mmCIF file of C-alpha atoms in Angstrom:
data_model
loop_
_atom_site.group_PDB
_atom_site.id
_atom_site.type_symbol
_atom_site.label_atom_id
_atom_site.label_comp_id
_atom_site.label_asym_id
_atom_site.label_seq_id
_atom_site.Cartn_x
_atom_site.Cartn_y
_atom_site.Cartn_z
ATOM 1 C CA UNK A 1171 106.380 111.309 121.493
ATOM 2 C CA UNK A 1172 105.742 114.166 124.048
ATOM 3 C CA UNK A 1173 104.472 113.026 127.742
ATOM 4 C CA UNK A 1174 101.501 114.346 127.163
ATOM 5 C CA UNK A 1175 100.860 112.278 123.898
ATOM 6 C CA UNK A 1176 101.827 109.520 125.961
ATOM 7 C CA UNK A 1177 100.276 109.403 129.095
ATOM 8 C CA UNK A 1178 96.751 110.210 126.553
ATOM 9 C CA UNK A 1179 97.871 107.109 124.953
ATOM 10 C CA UNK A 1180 97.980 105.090 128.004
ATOM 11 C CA UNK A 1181 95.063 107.111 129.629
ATOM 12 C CA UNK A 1182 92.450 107.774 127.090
ATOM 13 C CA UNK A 1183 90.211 109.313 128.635
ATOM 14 C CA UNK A 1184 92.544 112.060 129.469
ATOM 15 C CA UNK A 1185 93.076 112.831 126.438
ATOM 16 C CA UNK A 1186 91.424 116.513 125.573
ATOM 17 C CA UNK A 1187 89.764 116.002 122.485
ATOM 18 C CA UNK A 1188 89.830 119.897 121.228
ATOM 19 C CA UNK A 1189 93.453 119.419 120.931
ATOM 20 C CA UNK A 1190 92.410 117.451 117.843
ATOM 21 C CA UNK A 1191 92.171 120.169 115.761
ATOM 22 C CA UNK A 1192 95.615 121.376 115.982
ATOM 23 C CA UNK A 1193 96.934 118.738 114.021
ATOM 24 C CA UNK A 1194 97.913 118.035 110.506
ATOM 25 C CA UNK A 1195 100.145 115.055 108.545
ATOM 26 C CA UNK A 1196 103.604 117.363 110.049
ATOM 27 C CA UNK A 1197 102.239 116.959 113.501
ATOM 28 C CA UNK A 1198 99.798 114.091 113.349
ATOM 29 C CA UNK A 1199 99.326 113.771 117.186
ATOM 30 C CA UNK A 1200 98.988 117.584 118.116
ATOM 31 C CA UNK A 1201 101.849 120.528 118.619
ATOM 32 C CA UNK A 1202 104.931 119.225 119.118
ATOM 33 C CA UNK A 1203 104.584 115.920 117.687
ATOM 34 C CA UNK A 1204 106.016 114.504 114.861
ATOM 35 C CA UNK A 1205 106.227 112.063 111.530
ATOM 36 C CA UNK A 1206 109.489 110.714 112.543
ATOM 37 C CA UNK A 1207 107.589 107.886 115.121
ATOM 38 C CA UNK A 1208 105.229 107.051 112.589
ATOM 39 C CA UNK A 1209 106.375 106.641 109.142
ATOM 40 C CA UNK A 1210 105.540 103.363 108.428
ATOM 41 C CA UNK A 1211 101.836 104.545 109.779
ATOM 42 C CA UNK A 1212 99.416 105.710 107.142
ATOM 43 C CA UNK A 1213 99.494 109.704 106.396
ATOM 44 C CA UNK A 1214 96.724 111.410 108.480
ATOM 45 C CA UNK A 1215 94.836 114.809 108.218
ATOM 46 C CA UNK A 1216 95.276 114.811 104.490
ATOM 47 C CA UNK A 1217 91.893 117.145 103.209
ATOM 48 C CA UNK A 1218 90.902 115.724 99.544
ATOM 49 C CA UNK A 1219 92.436 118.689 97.493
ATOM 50 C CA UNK A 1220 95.691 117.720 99.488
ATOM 51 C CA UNK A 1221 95.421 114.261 97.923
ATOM 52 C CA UNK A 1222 94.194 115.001 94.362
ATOM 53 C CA UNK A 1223 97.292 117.786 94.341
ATOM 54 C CA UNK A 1224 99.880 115.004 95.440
ATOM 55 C CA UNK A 1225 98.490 112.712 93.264
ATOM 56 C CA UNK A 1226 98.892 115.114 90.381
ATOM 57 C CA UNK A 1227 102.408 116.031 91.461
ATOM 58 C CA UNK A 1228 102.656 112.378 90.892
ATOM 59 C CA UNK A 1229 101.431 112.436 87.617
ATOM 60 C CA UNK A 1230 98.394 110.119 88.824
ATOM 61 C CA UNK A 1231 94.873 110.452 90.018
ATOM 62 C CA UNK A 1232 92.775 109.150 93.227
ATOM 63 C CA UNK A 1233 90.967 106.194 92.390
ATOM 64 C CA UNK A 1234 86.929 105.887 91.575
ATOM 65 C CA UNK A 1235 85.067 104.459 94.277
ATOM 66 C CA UNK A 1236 84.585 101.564 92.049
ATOM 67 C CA UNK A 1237 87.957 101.338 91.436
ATOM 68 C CA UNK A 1238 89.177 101.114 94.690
ATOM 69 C CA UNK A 1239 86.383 98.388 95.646
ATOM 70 C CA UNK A 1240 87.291 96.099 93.211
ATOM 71 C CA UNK A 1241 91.366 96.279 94.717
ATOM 72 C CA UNK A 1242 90.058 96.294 98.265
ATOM 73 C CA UNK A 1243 87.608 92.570 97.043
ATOM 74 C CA UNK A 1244 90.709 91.677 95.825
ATOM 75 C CA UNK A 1245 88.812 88.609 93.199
ATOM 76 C CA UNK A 1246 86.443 87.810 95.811
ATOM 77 C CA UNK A 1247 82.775 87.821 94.196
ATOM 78 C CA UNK A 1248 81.476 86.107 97.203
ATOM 79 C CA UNK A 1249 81.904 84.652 100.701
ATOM 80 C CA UNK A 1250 82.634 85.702 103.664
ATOM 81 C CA UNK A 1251 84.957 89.394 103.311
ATOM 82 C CA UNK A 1252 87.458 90.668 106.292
ATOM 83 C CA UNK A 1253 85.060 93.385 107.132
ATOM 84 C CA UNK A 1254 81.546 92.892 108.043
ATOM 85 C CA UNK A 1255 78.112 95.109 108.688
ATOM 86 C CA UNK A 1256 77.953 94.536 112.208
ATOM 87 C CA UNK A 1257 80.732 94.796 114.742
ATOM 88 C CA UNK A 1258 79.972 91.529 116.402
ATOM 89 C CA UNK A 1259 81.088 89.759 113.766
ATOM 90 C CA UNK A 1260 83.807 92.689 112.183
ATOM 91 C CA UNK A 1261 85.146 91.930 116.280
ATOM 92 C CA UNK A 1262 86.046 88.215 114.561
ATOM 93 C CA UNK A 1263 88.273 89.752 112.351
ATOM 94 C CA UNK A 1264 90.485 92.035 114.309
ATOM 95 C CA UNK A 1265 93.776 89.673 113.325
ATOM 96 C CA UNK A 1266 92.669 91.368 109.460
ATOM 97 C CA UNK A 1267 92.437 95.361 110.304
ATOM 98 C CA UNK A 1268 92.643 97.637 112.088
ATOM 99 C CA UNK A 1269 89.114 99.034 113.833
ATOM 100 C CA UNK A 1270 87.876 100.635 116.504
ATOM 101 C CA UNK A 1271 85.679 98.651 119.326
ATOM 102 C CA UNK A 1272 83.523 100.256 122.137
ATOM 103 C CA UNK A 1273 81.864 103.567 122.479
ATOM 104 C CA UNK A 1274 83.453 106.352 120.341
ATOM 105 C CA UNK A 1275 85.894 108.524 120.902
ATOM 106 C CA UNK A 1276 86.722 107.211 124.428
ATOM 107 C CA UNK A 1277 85.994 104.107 125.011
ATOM 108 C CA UNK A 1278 88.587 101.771 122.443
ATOM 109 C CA UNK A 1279 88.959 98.287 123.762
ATOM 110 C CA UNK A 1280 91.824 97.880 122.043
ATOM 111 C CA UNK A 1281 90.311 94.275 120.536
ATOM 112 C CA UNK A 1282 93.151 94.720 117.924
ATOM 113 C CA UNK A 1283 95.824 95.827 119.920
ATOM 114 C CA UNK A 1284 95.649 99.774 118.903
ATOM 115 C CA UNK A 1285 94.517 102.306 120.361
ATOM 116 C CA UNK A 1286 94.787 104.474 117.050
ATOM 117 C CA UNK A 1287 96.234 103.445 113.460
ATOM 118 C CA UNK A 1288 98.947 100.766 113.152
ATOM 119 C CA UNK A 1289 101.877 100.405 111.095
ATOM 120 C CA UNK A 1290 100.411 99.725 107.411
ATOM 121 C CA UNK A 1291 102.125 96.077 107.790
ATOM 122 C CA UNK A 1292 100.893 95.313 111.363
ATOM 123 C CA UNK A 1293 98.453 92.612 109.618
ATOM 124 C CA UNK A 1294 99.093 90.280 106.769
ATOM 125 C CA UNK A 1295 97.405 91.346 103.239
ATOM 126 C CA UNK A 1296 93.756 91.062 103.281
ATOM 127 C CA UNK A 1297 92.965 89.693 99.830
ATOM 128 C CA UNK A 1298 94.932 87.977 96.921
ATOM 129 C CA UNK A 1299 96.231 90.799 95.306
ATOM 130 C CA UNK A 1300 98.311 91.247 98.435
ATOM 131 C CA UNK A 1301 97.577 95.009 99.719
ATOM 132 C CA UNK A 1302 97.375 95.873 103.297
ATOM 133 C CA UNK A 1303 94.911 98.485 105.088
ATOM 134 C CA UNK A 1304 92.526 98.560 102.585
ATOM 135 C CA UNK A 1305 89.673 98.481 105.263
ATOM 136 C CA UNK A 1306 90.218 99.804 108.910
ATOM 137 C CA UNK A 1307 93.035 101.702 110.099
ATOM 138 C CA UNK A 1308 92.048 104.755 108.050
ATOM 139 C CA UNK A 1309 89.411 106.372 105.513
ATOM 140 C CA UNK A 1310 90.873 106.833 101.916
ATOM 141 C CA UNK A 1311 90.027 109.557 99.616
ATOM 142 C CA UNK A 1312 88.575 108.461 95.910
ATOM 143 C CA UNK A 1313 87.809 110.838 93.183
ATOM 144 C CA UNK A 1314 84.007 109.928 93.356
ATOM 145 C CA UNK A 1315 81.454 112.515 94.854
ATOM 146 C CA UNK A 1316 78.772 110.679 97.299
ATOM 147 C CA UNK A 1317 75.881 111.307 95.666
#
């Protein structure tokens, strides 16, 4: 990681936000950067054609929105969920995912230990069928158009 990544890391509110834009999956955290620090970290900067052409390439498809719901419930039908509506009580949860607390973009409190994404394994699976980083961490693409 360069010194500036790093020192924007440690000092946030350094960190110049239009440099944003010069990123993509190669260079996830701006020119200069790299993949090789973060490969067990969730691919980033991936538009939706990006994903429906890898998934393709694959010989698969993105999920449905409904799809995917039902594997991020996981069998529950009701109770109590690892994410929440408000972020008092999603704040309860931060040993389940990955989220961000305070004021947005600069002002992470770093109530689960990140200042950014985590590894995909930094907390255990958040419902019975096992899978990690369903909720938090990062948005996933799904095939369904919000209507």
């Amino acid at each position: 990681m360069s010194n500036e990544v790093n020192r924007c890391v440690l000092e946030p509110e350094r960190l110049d936000l239009s440099a944003r834009w010069l990123t993509d999956w190669r260079q996830p955290e701006g020119k200069g950067s790299s993949i090789t620090q973060v490969l067990q970290y969730p691919v980033v900067h991936v538009s939706k054609r990006d994903a429906e052409a890898f998934c393709k390439w694959e010989g698969k498809r993105l999920a449905t929105e409904h799809e995917w719901e039902v594997a991020a419930r996981g069998g529950y039908e009701d109770g109590e969920l690892p994410w929440a509506k408000d972020m008092e009580q999603s704040a309860k949860h931060s040993s389940h995912l990955n989220s961000w607390h305070g004021r947005f973009p600069d002002g992470e409190e770093l109530v689960d230990g990140f200042m950014r994404t985590s590894p995909v394994d930094a907390f255990p699976p958040q419902n019975s069928l096992g899978l990690h980083d369903m909720l938090g961490n990062v948005w996933e693409w799904t095939s369904s158009t919000m209507k």
